[in-house]
Tab-separated table of C-alpha atoms in Angstrom:
chain	number	residue	atom	x	y	z
X	1416	MET	CA	0.000	0.000	0.000
X	1417	THR	CA	1.303	3.428	-0.890
X	1418	PRO	CA	1.699	5.541	2.253
X	1419	PRO	CA	0.007	8.946	2.482
X	1420	PRO	CA	2.128	11.918	1.499
X	1421	ASN	CA	4.449	13.106	4.247
X	1422	THR	CA	3.142	10.908	7.067
X	1423	GLU	CA	5.773	12.307	9.436
X	1424	PRO	CA	5.774	15.937	10.559
X	1425	GLU	CA	7.931	18.081	8.328
X	1426	ALA	CA	10.658	20.357	9.498
X	1427	LYS	CA	9.346	23.846	10.006
X	1428	ASP	CA	11.474	25.183	7.162
X	1429	ALA	CA	10.345	22.529	4.663
X	1430	PRO	CA	9.028	23.877	1.342
X	1431	ARG	CA	5.330	24.685	1.282
X	1432	GLU	CA	3.982	22.683	-1.658
X	1433	ALA	CA	0.736	21.196	-0.309
X	1434	ILE	CA	-2.913	22.129	-0.780
X	1435	PHE	CA	-5.179	21.892	2.270
X	1436	ILE	CA	-8.948	21.560	1.767
X	1437	SER	CA	-11.140	22.819	4.618
X	1438	HIS	CA	-14.743	21.609	4.538
X	1439	ALA	CA	-17.784	20.804	6.657
X	1440	ALA	CA	-17.843	17.112	7.550
X	1441	PRO	CA	-19.764	15.036	6.677
X	1442	GLU	CA	-21.938	17.368	4.595
X	1443	ASP	CA	-19.243	18.192	2.033
X	1444	ASN	CA	-17.310	14.915	2.138
X	1445	ALA	CA	-18.410	13.815	-1.339
X	1446	PHE	CA	-17.252	17.038	-2.992
X	1447	THR	CA	-13.993	17.082	-1.029
X	1448	ILE	CA	-13.190	13.492	-1.999
X	1449	TRP	CA	-13.927	14.305	-5.636
X	1450	LEU	CA	-11.817	17.470	-5.581
X	1451	GLY	CA	-8.961	15.910	-3.619
X	1452	ALA	CA	-8.746	12.995	-6.037
X	1453	LYS	CA	-8.769	15.334	-9.054
X	1454	LEU	CA	-6.008	17.535	-7.643
X	1455	ALA	CA	-3.926	14.551	-6.534
X	1456	ALA	CA	-4.242	13.019	-9.997
X	1457	MET	CA	-2.882	16.291	-11.417
X	1458	GLY	CA	0.212	15.879	-9.238
X	1459	TYR	CA	-0.626	18.122	-6.282
X	1460	GLU	CA	-0.042	17.137	-2.651
X	1461	VAL	CA	-3.490	17.354	-1.039
X	1462	TRP	CA	-4.631	17.183	2.579
X	1463	ALA	CA	-8.174	17.234	3.986
X	1464	ASP	CA	-10.177	15.962	6.948
X	1465	VAL	CA	-11.719	13.170	4.813
X	1466	LEU	CA	-8.381	11.345	4.971
X	1467	ARG	CA	-9.592	10.183	8.401
X	1468	LEU	CA	-11.966	7.824	6.568
X	1469	LYS	CA	-8.985	5.646	5.766
X	1470	GLY	CA	-8.474	4.919	9.468
X	1471	GLY	CA	-5.252	4.394	11.380
X	1472	ASP	CA	-2.505	6.953	12.029
X	1473	ASP	CA	-2.831	10.119	14.068
X	1474	TRP	CA	-4.680	12.107	11.414
X	1475	GLN	CA	-5.552	15.033	13.682
X	1476	ARG	CA	-1.882	15.731	14.328
X	1477	LYS	CA	-0.879	15.157	10.707
X	1478	LEU	CA	-3.638	17.386	9.334
X	1479	GLU	CA	-2.841	20.300	11.633
X	1480	ASP	CA	0.856	19.935	10.875
X	1481	ALA	CA	0.076	19.928	7.135
X	1482	LEU	CA	-1.950	23.133	7.454
X	1483	ARG	CA	0.616	24.916	9.622
X	1484	HIS	CA	3.839	23.775	7.959
X	1485	ARG	CA	3.160	22.139	4.556
X	1486	ALA	CA	0.311	24.091	2.968
X	1487	CYS	CA	0.946	26.808	0.396
X	1488	LYS	CA	-2.794	27.326	-0.125
X	1489	MET	CA	-5.953	26.462	1.789
X	1490	LEU	CA	-9.069	25.796	-0.269
X	1491	LEU	CA	-12.201	26.587	1.732
X	1492	VAL	CA	-15.336	24.727	0.624
X	1493	ALA	CA	-17.602	27.716	1.180
X	1494	ASN	CA	-21.328	27.518	1.807
X	1495	PRO	CA	-23.577	28.555	4.722
X	1496	ARG	CA	-23.151	25.170	6.451
X	1497	ALA	CA	-19.381	25.185	6.288
X	1498	VAL	CA	-18.670	28.722	7.464
X	1499	ASP	CA	-20.891	28.162	10.536
X	1500	LYS	CA	-19.040	24.994	11.598
X	1501	GLN	CA	-16.663	25.519	14.505
X	1502	GLY	CA	-14.123	23.114	13.011
X	1503	VAL	CA	-14.023	25.080	9.773
X	1504	ARG	CA	-13.754	28.373	11.673
X	1505	ASN	CA	-10.822	26.946	13.630
X	1506	GLU	CA	-9.079	26.054	10.365
X	1507	ILE	CA	-9.766	29.547	8.983
X	1508	GLN	CA	-8.188	30.999	12.131
X	1509	ILE	CA	-5.089	28.800	11.783
X	1510	ALA	CA	-4.868	29.571	8.065
X	1511	SER	CA	-5.084	33.310	8.771
X	1512	GLU	CA	-2.169	32.997	11.192
X	1513	VAL	CA	-0.190	31.070	8.566
X	1514	ALA	CA	-1.042	33.710	5.946
X	1515	ARG	CA	0.404	36.456	8.158
X	1516	LYS	CA	3.452	34.346	8.927
X	1517	VAL	CA	4.306	33.633	5.286
X	1518	GLY	CA	3.128	37.024	4.006
X	1519	ASP	CA	0.513	35.635	1.616
X	1520	ASN	CA	-2.738	37.618	1.517
X	1521	ALA	CA	-4.188	35.049	-0.900
X	1522	PHE	CA	-3.358	31.996	1.238
X	1523	ILE	CA	-7.075	31.167	1.660
X	1524	ILE	CA	-9.007	30.535	-1.570
X	1525	PRO	CA	-12.764	30.123	-0.978
X	1526	LEU	CA	-14.554	27.721	-3.319
X	1527	ARG	CA	-18.029	29.233	-3.632
X	1528	MET	CA	-20.504	26.330	-3.658
X	1529	GLU	CA	-23.523	28.469	-2.693
X	1530	PRO	CA	-24.042	32.106	-1.751
X	1531	PHE	CA	-22.709	32.590	1.791
X	1532	GLU	CA	-21.891	35.332	4.265
X	1533	ALA	CA	-18.117	35.426	4.488
X	1534	PRO	CA	-16.541	35.497	7.959
X	1535	PHE	CA	-14.474	38.593	8.710
X	1536	LEU	CA	-11.141	36.808	8.216
X	1537	ILE	CA	-11.935	35.942	4.581
X	1538	ALA	CA	-14.208	38.856	3.700
X	1539	HIS	CA	-11.800	40.135	1.038
X	1540	ALA	CA	-10.628	36.772	-0.346
X	1541	GLN	CA	-11.104	36.165	-4.073
X	1542	TYR	CA	-13.246	33.061	-4.526
X	1543	ILE	CA	-13.428	30.411	-7.255
X	1544	ASP	CA	-17.016	29.987	-8.460
X	1545	PHE	CA	-18.334	26.407	-8.262
X	1546	THR	CA	-22.008	27.415	-8.405
X	1547	ARG	CA	-22.161	26.805	-12.173
X	1548	GLY	CA	-20.880	23.250	-11.819
X	1549	TRP	CA	-17.994	21.327	-10.317
X	1550	ALA	CA	-16.250	20.855	-13.671
X	1551	ARG	CA	-16.282	24.582	-14.468
X	1552	GLY	CA	-15.057	25.440	-11.005
X	1553	LEU	CA	-12.260	22.871	-11.229
X	1554	SER	CA	-11.106	24.279	-14.564
X	1555	GLU	CA	-10.891	27.792	-13.086
X	1556	LEU	CA	-9.173	26.475	-9.953
X	1557	LEU	CA	-6.532	24.547	-11.911
X	1558	GLU	CA	-5.735	27.589	-14.024
X	1559	THR	CA	-5.452	29.746	-10.897
X	1560	LEU	CA	-3.166	27.282	-9.097
X	1561	GLN	CA	-0.972	26.831	-12.142
X	1562	GLU	CA	-0.904	30.220	-13.814
X	1563	THR	CA	-1.448	32.687	-10.964
X	1564	TYR	CA	0.127	31.028	-7.926
X	1565	HIS	CA	2.497	28.525	-9.611
X	1566	VAL	CA	1.753	25.797	-7.058
X	1567	THR	CA	4.253	22.965	-7.404
X	1568	ARG	CA	3.148	19.662	-8.904
X	1569	ASN	CA	5.075	16.419	-8.632
X	1570	ALA	CA	4.680	12.674	-9.109
X	1571	SER	CA	4.895	11.758	-5.424
X	1572	GLY	CA	2.275	9.016	-5.638
X	1573	GLY	CA	0.005	10.878	-3.230
X	1574	ASP	CA	-2.997	10.108	-5.439
X	1575	ALA	CA	-2.975	6.493	-4.207
X	1576	ILE	CA	-4.372	7.396	-0.797
X	1577	TRP	CA	-7.113	9.475	-2.406
X	1578	ARG	CA	-8.096	6.500	-4.552
X	1579	GLU	CA	-8.335	4.478	-1.330
X	1580	VAL	CA	-10.605	7.065	0.264
X	1581	GLN	CA	-12.737	7.105	-2.879
X	1582	LEU	CA	-13.106	3.332	-2.688
X	1583	ILE	CA	-14.167	3.585	0.958
X	1584	HIS	CA	-16.712	6.316	0.260
X	1585	GLY	CA	-18.016	5.018	-3.063
X	1586	LYS	CA	-18.741	1.370	-2.378
X	1587	THR	CA	-19.636	0.677	-6.020
X	1588	LEU	CA	-16.138	1.410	-7.345
X	1589	VAL	CA	-14.118	-1.625	-8.383
X	1590	SER	CA	-10.385	-1.975	-8.962
X	1591	GLN	CA	-10.837	-2.485	-12.689
X	1592	PRO	CA	-8.875	-0.206	-15.049
X	1593	GLU	CA	-10.961	1.900	-17.408
X	1594	ARG	CA	-10.122	4.226	-20.264
X	1595	LEU	CA	-11.888	7.570	-20.039
X	1596	ILE	CA	-12.220	9.624	-23.213
X	1597	SER	CA	-12.601	13.362	-22.716
X	1598	ASN	CA	-14.098	16.075	-24.906
X	1599	TRP	CA	-10.705	17.809	-25.176
X	1600	LEU	CA	-8.686	17.784	-28.397
X	1601	SER	CA	-5.017	18.459	-27.781
X	1602	ILE	CA	-3.463	21.229	-29.866
X	1603	GLU	CA	-0.458	19.488	-31.391
X	1604	GLN	CA	0.739	22.441	-33.447
X	1605	LEU	CA	0.128	26.168	-33.118
X	1606	PRO	CA	0.510	28.713	-35.915
X	1607	GLU	CA	4.064	30.044	-35.824
X	1608	LYS	CA	3.355	33.772	-35.516
X	1609	ILE	CA	0.619	36.260	-34.794
X	1610	ARG	CA	0.801	39.602	-36.611
X	1611	TYR	CA	-0.486	43.097	-35.936
X	1612	TYR	CA	-1.593	45.055	-39.009
X	1613	GLU	CA	-2.593	48.722	-39.181
X	1614	PHE	CA	-4.534	50.584	-41.848
X	1615	LYS	CA	-2.387	53.159	-43.608
X	1616	GLY	CA	-3.430	56.786	-43.688
X	1617	GLN	CA	-7.004	57.973	-43.334
X	1618	VAL	CA	-9.514	55.236	-44.127
X	1619	SER	CA	-13.250	54.935	-43.683
X	1620	GLU	CA	-13.884	53.297	-40.325
X	1621	ARG	CA	-17.190	51.898	-41.569
X	1622	ARG	CA	-15.574	50.310	-44.621
X	1623	ALA	CA	-12.683	49.007	-42.531
X	1624	GLN	CA	-15.071	47.364	-40.052
X	1625	ALA	CA	-17.085	45.792	-42.866
X	1626	ALA	CA	-13.952	44.498	-44.581
X	1627	MET	CA	-12.607	42.995	-41.355
X	1628	LYS	CA	-15.940	41.276	-40.717
X	1629	ASP	CA	-15.858	39.630	-44.152
X	1630	ALA	CA	-12.140	38.765	-44.157
X	1631	PRO	CA	-11.202	35.386	-45.675
X	1632	TRP	CA	-9.121	34.439	-42.624
X	1633	PRO	CA	-9.584	34.858	-38.855
X	1634	LEU	CA	-8.713	38.280	-37.475
X	1635	ARG	CA	-9.449	40.387	-34.409
X	1636	PRO	CA	-9.896	44.184	-34.564
X	1637	PHE	CA	-7.264	45.822	-32.380
X	1638	GLN	CA	-6.346	49.505	-31.950
X	1639	ARG	CA	-5.900	51.003	-35.467
X	1640	GLY	CA	-5.959	47.652	-37.221
X	1641	PHE	CA	-6.251	43.983	-36.398
X	1642	LEU	CA	-4.491	40.814	-35.246
X	1643	SER	CA	-4.172	37.788	-37.523
X	1644	PHE	CA	-2.049	34.687	-38.045
X	1645	THR	CA	-1.915	35.173	-41.805
X	1646	ARG	CA	0.788	36.835	-43.899
X	1647	ILE	CA	0.006	40.072	-45.702
X	1648	HIS	CA	-0.270	38.456	-49.162
X	1649	ASP	CA	-3.360	36.550	-47.953
X	1650	LEU	CA	-5.089	39.833	-47.098
X	1651	GLN	CA	-4.019	42.509	-49.600
X	1652	ASP	CA	-6.443	41.502	-52.342
X	1653	HIS	CA	-9.310	41.442	-49.862
X	1654	PHE	CA	-8.734	44.926	-48.440
X	1655	GLY	CA	-7.683	46.386	-51.789
X	1656	PRO	CA	-6.143	49.786	-52.612
X	1657	ASN	CA	-8.818	51.772	-50.757
X	1658	LEU	CA	-7.973	50.077	-47.454
X	1659	PRO	CA	-4.165	49.734	-47.535
X	1660	ILE	CA	-2.635	47.770	-44.653
X	1661	GLY	CA	0.875	47.334	-43.293
X	1662	GLN	CA	2.381	44.928	-40.786
X	1663	LYS	CA	3.524	46.793	-37.678
X	1664	ALA	CA	4.709	43.912	-35.463
X	1665	GLN	CA	4.759	40.150	-35.109
X	1666	ARG	CA	5.249	37.681	-32.254
X	1667	ARG	CA	5.598	33.938	-31.882
X	1668	VAL	CA	2.247	32.458	-30.868
X	1669	ALA	CA	3.757	30.295	-28.113
X	1670	GLY	CA	5.235	33.370	-26.430
X	1671	PHE	CA	2.035	35.343	-27.034
X	1672	LEU	CA	0.076	32.751	-25.037
X	1673	ASP	CA	2.703	32.434	-22.309
X	1674	THR	CA	3.333	36.096	-21.506
X	1675	GLY	CA	1.207	38.291	-23.781
X	1676	TRP	CA	2.621	41.035	-26.015
X	1677	ASP	CA	4.030	43.973	-24.072
X	1678	LYS	CA	5.095	45.857	-27.184
X	1679	ILE	CA	1.499	46.550	-28.212
X	1680	GLY	CA	-0.063	46.420	-24.745
X	1681	ILE	CA	-1.636	42.946	-24.597
X	1682	GLU	CA	-1.459	41.139	-21.250
X	1683	ARG	CA	-1.393	37.340	-20.981
X	1684	LEU	CA	-5.077	36.841	-20.160
X	1685	ASP	CA	-6.138	39.124	-22.999
X	1686	ALA	CA	-3.739	37.303	-25.331
X	1687	ARG	CA	-5.400	33.996	-24.516
X	1688	ASN	CA	-8.833	35.481	-25.098
X	1689	GLN	CA	-7.678	36.873	-28.444
X	1690	PHE	CA	-6.320	33.459	-29.416
X	1691	SER	CA	-9.556	31.730	-28.375
X	1692	ASP	CA	-11.601	34.036	-30.572
X	1693	LEU	CA	-9.284	33.597	-33.565
X	1694	ALA	CA	-9.477	29.816	-33.134
X	1695	ARG	CA	-13.283	29.990	-32.900
X	1696	GLN	CA	-13.417	31.921	-36.173
X	1697	ALA	CA	-11.160	29.334	-37.817
X	1698	PHE	CA	-13.422	26.496	-36.680
X	1699	GLU	CA	-16.526	28.300	-37.888
X	1700	LYS	CA	-14.980	28.831	-41.328
X	1701	LEU	CA	-14.072	25.134	-41.477
X	1702	PHE	CA	-17.579	24.118	-40.409
X	1703	THR	CA	-19.108	26.393	-43.041
X	1704	GLU	CA	-16.856	24.974	-45.756
X	1705	ARG	CA	-17.952	21.452	-44.777
X	1706	GLY	CA	-21.601	22.451	-45.185
X	1707	LEU	CA	-22.517	22.655	-41.505
X	1708	ARG	CA	-24.980	25.269	-40.309
X	1709	SER	CA	-25.072	27.289	-37.121
X	1710	TYR	CA	-27.890	27.521	-34.601
X	1711	GLU	CA	-27.775	30.399	-32.124
X	1712	LEU	CA	-27.928	29.390	-28.480
X	1713	SER	CA	-28.257	31.697	-25.501
X	1714	GLY	CA	-25.665	34.444	-25.329
X	1715	THR	CA	-23.234	34.371	-28.238
X	1716	GLN	CA	-22.683	30.616	-28.462
X	1717	LEU	CA	-23.419	28.717	-31.650
X	1718	ALA	CA	-24.202	25.044	-32.165
X	1719	TRP	CA	-22.967	23.627	-35.485
X	1720	TRP	CA	-24.971	20.823	-37.085
X	1721	GLY	CA	-25.227	19.002	-40.399
X	1722	PRO	CA	-28.357	18.909	-42.584
X	1723	VAL	CA	-29.494	15.544	-43.952
X	1724	ASP	CA	-27.782	16.120	-47.303
X	1725	VAL	CA	-24.415	16.989	-45.716
X	1726	VAL	CA	-23.790	14.549	-42.863
X	1727	PRO	CA	-24.437	10.809	-43.374
X	1728	THR	CA	-27.843	9.645	-42.199
X	1729	THR	CA	-26.485	6.138	-41.698
X	1730	LYS	CA	-24.133	4.954	-38.979
X	1731	ILE	CA	-20.577	6.303	-39.145
X	1732	ALA	CA	-17.748	3.910	-38.330
X	1733	PHE	CA	-14.791	5.369	-36.453
X	1734	ARG	CA	-11.438	3.873	-35.529
X	1735	TRP	CA	-8.251	5.250	-34.019
X	1736	GLY	CA	-6.309	2.225	-32.786
X	1737	ASP	CA	-8.341	0.597	-30.027
X	1738	VAL	CA	-10.852	3.471	-29.997
X	1739	ALA	CA	-13.458	2.153	-32.390
X	1740	GLY	CA	-17.197	2.005	-32.815
X	1741	LEU	CA	-20.237	2.723	-34.942
X	1742	ARG	CA	-22.775	5.450	-34.301
X	1743	GLN	CA	-25.446	7.521	-36.030
X	1744	ILE	CA	-25.250	11.298	-35.546
X	1745	GLN	CA	-28.617	12.283	-36.936
X	1746	GLY	CA	-31.989	10.623	-37.247
X	1747	MET	CA	-35.724	11.029	-37.585
X	1748	SER	CA	-38.467	10.658	-34.999
X	1749	VAL	CA	-41.600	9.340	-36.679
X	1750	LYS	CA	-43.492	9.743	-33.422
X	1751	ARG	CA	-42.713	13.462	-33.172
X	1752	GLN	CA	-42.447	14.106	-36.919
X	1753	MET	CA	-39.073	15.789	-36.716
X	1754	ASN	CA	-35.362	15.250	-37.300
X	1755	TRP	CA	-32.655	15.356	-34.650
X	1756	HIS	CA	-29.061	16.365	-35.371
X	1757	PHE	CA	-25.935	15.958	-33.246
X	1758	ALA	CA	-24.263	19.379	-32.972
X	1759	VAL	CA	-21.157	20.869	-31.374
X	1760	SER	CA	-19.864	24.087	-29.862
X	1761	VAL	CA	-16.109	24.678	-29.639
X	1762	ALA	CA	-13.800	26.682	-27.379
X	1763	ALA	CA	-9.997	26.904	-27.490
X	1764	ARG	CA	-8.242	26.994	-24.110
X	1765	SER	CA	-4.623	27.504	-23.029
X	1766	ALA	CA	-4.698	25.901	-19.560
X	1767	PRO	CA	-3.928	23.491	-18.057
X	1768	GLN	CA	-2.656	22.619	-21.555
X	1769	HIS	CA	-3.385	23.901	-25.041
X	1770	HIS	CA	-6.608	22.227	-26.141
X	1771	VAL	CA	-9.962	22.693	-27.833
X	1772	ARG	CA	-13.049	21.733	-25.850
X	1773	ILE	CA	-15.991	20.263	-27.739
X	1774	VAL	CA	-19.437	20.568	-26.154
X	1775	ASN	CA	-22.149	18.181	-27.361
X	1776	ARG	CA	-25.471	19.674	-28.456
X	1777	LEU	CA	-28.708	18.660	-30.181
X	1778	VAL	CA	-30.607	20.603	-32.832
X	1779	PHE	CA	-34.091	19.662	-34.032
X	1780	THR	CA	-35.504	20.411	-37.488
X	1781	GLU	CA	-38.838	20.090	-39.244
X	1782	ASP	CA	-37.470	18.367	-42.333
X	1783	GLY	CA	-33.741	17.819	-41.849
X	1784	HIS	CA	-32.971	21.371	-42.969
X	1785	LYS	CA	-35.012	23.989	-41.094
X	1786	PRO	CA	-34.666	24.267	-37.295
X	1787	PHE	CA	-37.857	24.922	-35.359
X	1788	ASP	CA	-38.615	28.626	-35.065
X	1789	ASP	CA	-40.010	28.355	-31.536
X	1790	PRO	CA	-37.095	28.649	-29.048
X	1791	ALA	CA	-39.289	27.298	-26.235
X	1792	LYS	CA	-40.083	24.159	-28.219
X	1793	MET	CA	-36.408	23.673	-29.072
X	1794	HIS	CA	-35.549	24.046	-25.386
X	1795	ARG	CA	-38.179	21.487	-24.319
X	1796	LEU	CA	-36.943	19.020	-26.898
X	1797	ARG	CA	-33.319	19.408	-25.852
X	1798	ARG	CA	-34.295	18.641	-22.245
X	1799	SER	CA	-36.670	15.738	-22.868
X	1800	PHE	CA	-35.855	13.962	-26.125
X	1801	ALA	CA	-32.487	12.452	-25.168
X	1802	LYS	CA	-32.904	12.192	-21.412
X	1803	THR	CA	-32.391	8.414	-21.535
X	1804	TRP	CA	-29.164	8.615	-23.538
X	1805	ARG	CA	-26.151	7.460	-21.570
X	1806	ASN	CA	-22.642	8.921	-21.625
X	1807	ALA	CA	-21.372	6.156	-23.918
X	1808	ARG	CA	-23.768	7.259	-26.626
X	1809	TRP	CA	-22.765	10.926	-26.384
X	1810	ARG	CA	-19.101	9.887	-26.456
X	1811	ASP	CA	-19.556	7.732	-29.551
X	1812	MET	CA	-21.555	10.408	-31.369
X	1813	LEU	CA	-18.707	12.855	-30.745
X	1814	LEU	CA	-16.148	10.336	-32.002
X	1815	ALA	CA	-18.232	9.588	-35.106
X	1816	PHE	CA	-18.613	13.306	-35.826
X	1817	LEU	CA	-14.877	13.951	-35.439
X	1818	HIS	CA	-14.052	10.951	-37.656
X	1819	TRP	CA	-16.307	12.376	-40.367
X	1820	LEU	CA	-14.926	15.910	-39.956
X	1821	ALA	CA	-11.291	14.723	-40.153
X	1822	ASP	CA	-11.951	12.272	-43.011
X	1823	GLY	CA	-10.770	9.432	-40.799
X	1824	LYS	CA	-7.300	10.921	-40.164
X	1825	ASP	CA	-5.476	10.937	-36.823
X	1826	SER	CA	-5.282	14.731	-36.804
X	1827	LEU	CA	-7.442	17.658	-37.823
X	1828	SER	CA	-5.934	20.829	-39.264
X	1829	VAL	CA	-8.102	23.924	-38.865
X	1830	PRO	CA	-6.785	26.486	-41.388
X	1831	VAL	CA	-5.903	29.967	-40.125
X	1832	SER	CA	-4.193	31.100	-43.347
X	1833	SER	CA	-3.315	29.712	-46.773
X	1834	GLU	CA	-0.171	28.194	-45.253
X	1835	GLU	CA	-0.934	27.218	-41.650
X	1836	GLY	CA	-3.521	25.685	-39.398
X	1837	ILE	CA	-4.176	24.792	-35.782
X	1838	VAL	CA	-3.420	21.066	-35.750
X	1839	LEU	CA	-5.453	18.954	-33.331
X	1840	GLY	CA	-4.692	15.392	-32.294
X	1841	LEU	CA	-7.321	12.656	-32.663
X	1842	PRO	CA	-8.933	10.862	-30.927
X	1843	PRO	CA	-9.641	13.187	-27.980
X	1844	ILE	CA	-7.389	13.173	-24.914
X	1845	SER	CA	-7.988	10.084	-22.781
X	1846	TRP	CA	-6.783	8.718	-19.461
X	1847	GLN	CA	-6.356	5.205	-18.113
X	1848	VAL	CA	-7.749	5.168	-14.583
X	1849	PRO	CA	-7.222	2.330	-12.089
X	1850	VAL	CA	-10.855	2.111	-10.927
X	1851	SER	CA	-14.241	1.954	-12.604
X	1852	LEU	CA	-17.930	1.511	-11.951
X	1853	PRO	CA	-19.279	-2.019	-12.473
X	1854	VAL	CA	-21.783	-2.255	-15.310
X	1855	GLU	CA	-23.961	-5.115	-16.391
X	1856	GLU	CA	-23.288	-6.681	-19.753
X	1857	GLU	CA	-25.834	-5.254	-22.155
X	1858	ALA	CA	-26.289	-4.616	-25.838
X	1859	PRO	CA	-25.068	-1.253	-27.147
X	1860	GLU	CA	-27.713	1.446	-27.036
X	1861	PRO	CA	-29.550	1.331	-30.384
X	1862	ASP	CA	-29.943	4.277	-32.745
X	1863	ASP	CA	-33.730	4.488	-32.292
X	1864	ASP	CA	-35.745	6.865	-34.396
X	1865	ASP	CA	-37.104	8.105	-31.048
X	1866	PRO	CA	-35.155	7.135	-27.916
X	1867	SER	CA	-37.644	8.671	-25.475
X	1868	ASN	CA	-40.049	6.624	-23.391
X	1869	ASP	CA	-43.424	5.774	-24.909
X	1870	ASP	CA	-45.249	7.121	-21.867
X	1871	GLU	CA	-43.342	10.416	-21.880
X	1872	PRO	CA	-45.626	13.469	-22.261
X	1873	ASP	CA	-45.501	15.160	-25.623
X	1874	GLU	CA	-43.119	18.120	-25.675
X	1875	SER	CA	-45.991	20.504	-26.246
X	1876	SER	CA	-47.282	19.826	-22.732
X	1877	SER	CA	-44.044	18.910	-20.961
X	1878	GLN	CA	-42.315	21.436	-18.756
X	1879	GLY	CA	-39.013	19.618	-19.096
X	1880	GLY	CA	-37.088	17.777	-16.427
X	1881	ASP	CA	-33.674	17.503	-14.962
X	1882	GLY	CA	-32.744	14.497	-17.017
X	1883	GLY	CA	-29.915	13.983	-19.482
X	1884	SER	CA	-28.358	17.017	-21.083
X	1885	GLU	CA	-27.179	17.628	-24.612
X	1886	GLU	CA	-23.960	18.846	-23.021
X	1887	ALA	CA	-22.804	15.464	-21.782
X	1888	GLY	CA	-19.053	15.473	-21.372
X	1889	ASP	CA	-18.811	19.201	-20.786
X	1890	ASP	CA	-15.792	20.096	-18.419
X	1891	ASP	CA	-16.337	23.769	-18.243
């Protein structure tokens, strides 16, 4: 059995590389076990009261020693229950003393699970928002730990004890390895450079804006011009003699994402946002060229889907090594007299690694071409139609879609100029985990023309439920 990390008290001058999670027990045990296991799997040294579940050892002494002498950050699981618990308040008090000792005003990081009234000692602490979902909160937390506070990660094997605690808490887990396939596509190759162009002389702002909007390659308006990955010869014909442009500066994309671009006043976070938008434009141009159509969701997000004459209506076979299967990504419901279409939204991210996140969606049409005009009806259908679909089906639909989009190749190049593209690895990023949930042997879920239950109310009278979501696999 792998021992817990640092089971003996550390010298008082030992490096502070651990993360301590303070939570209300037992109310927040499940979340703390989930979070601790995630952080430990990422290579962080993690301590929390739930380690007592393992039994043995003097955990009270070890936990207090970890907080006082090992921790570089304390994560506070923050909700009204937790902040009223005396044990949690004691840990906040100790952490505040440690913060003063080490001179770290951001030593305590609240994880906002619900709205709560912050105790005086953490009234000004910047929290990580987990109210929109654990996965979204974890993504923000990982970026903060890595990019803002540079918390050390290592391969100390400390994740073994967290797996043990998970097995104790989740009795259904079995020690059977399982491969988990994510909805992240790794960016294997970035464009080499990003360029800043300015319009020369006095030009019509209205014409410049219109020309930038209709540009043949991704670009972002910036100051007196725009940012783009493409060389000037890809743009001159488009802007023409009435909108002359000149390159003012260029920077390697890798450095742009790492530190920003001081020369023209772009900080790192803004640089990453600029890159994300340029990548989104590149994807949308690729989708359009492949015949996909966009459906506007809430906010500014788009879902991209294929009409019946663009995407195969039969099952699509996919294979990348041992990742293989067969799945339909659009169909027709005779019962409801409509077509359903698998759809995707995309977002490029720079942390914890360069990747593109694919979010699964569903779009419904009257005839395979025209989406329903009624947003309320579309919303009801998205909530009710696929509520019985399991994660395996969503995963396989995504894999089938990507196989079709990439023409069966093991990479997908999304053009950003006539010479370069953002190259993505296929299949999506996956992990081999040592435990899994036992499942009964059963036939693969069929591609029904209508997967919903026969006794389900028609969508015209249904108010929708909290069942399956079209966003299965979303880690945001």
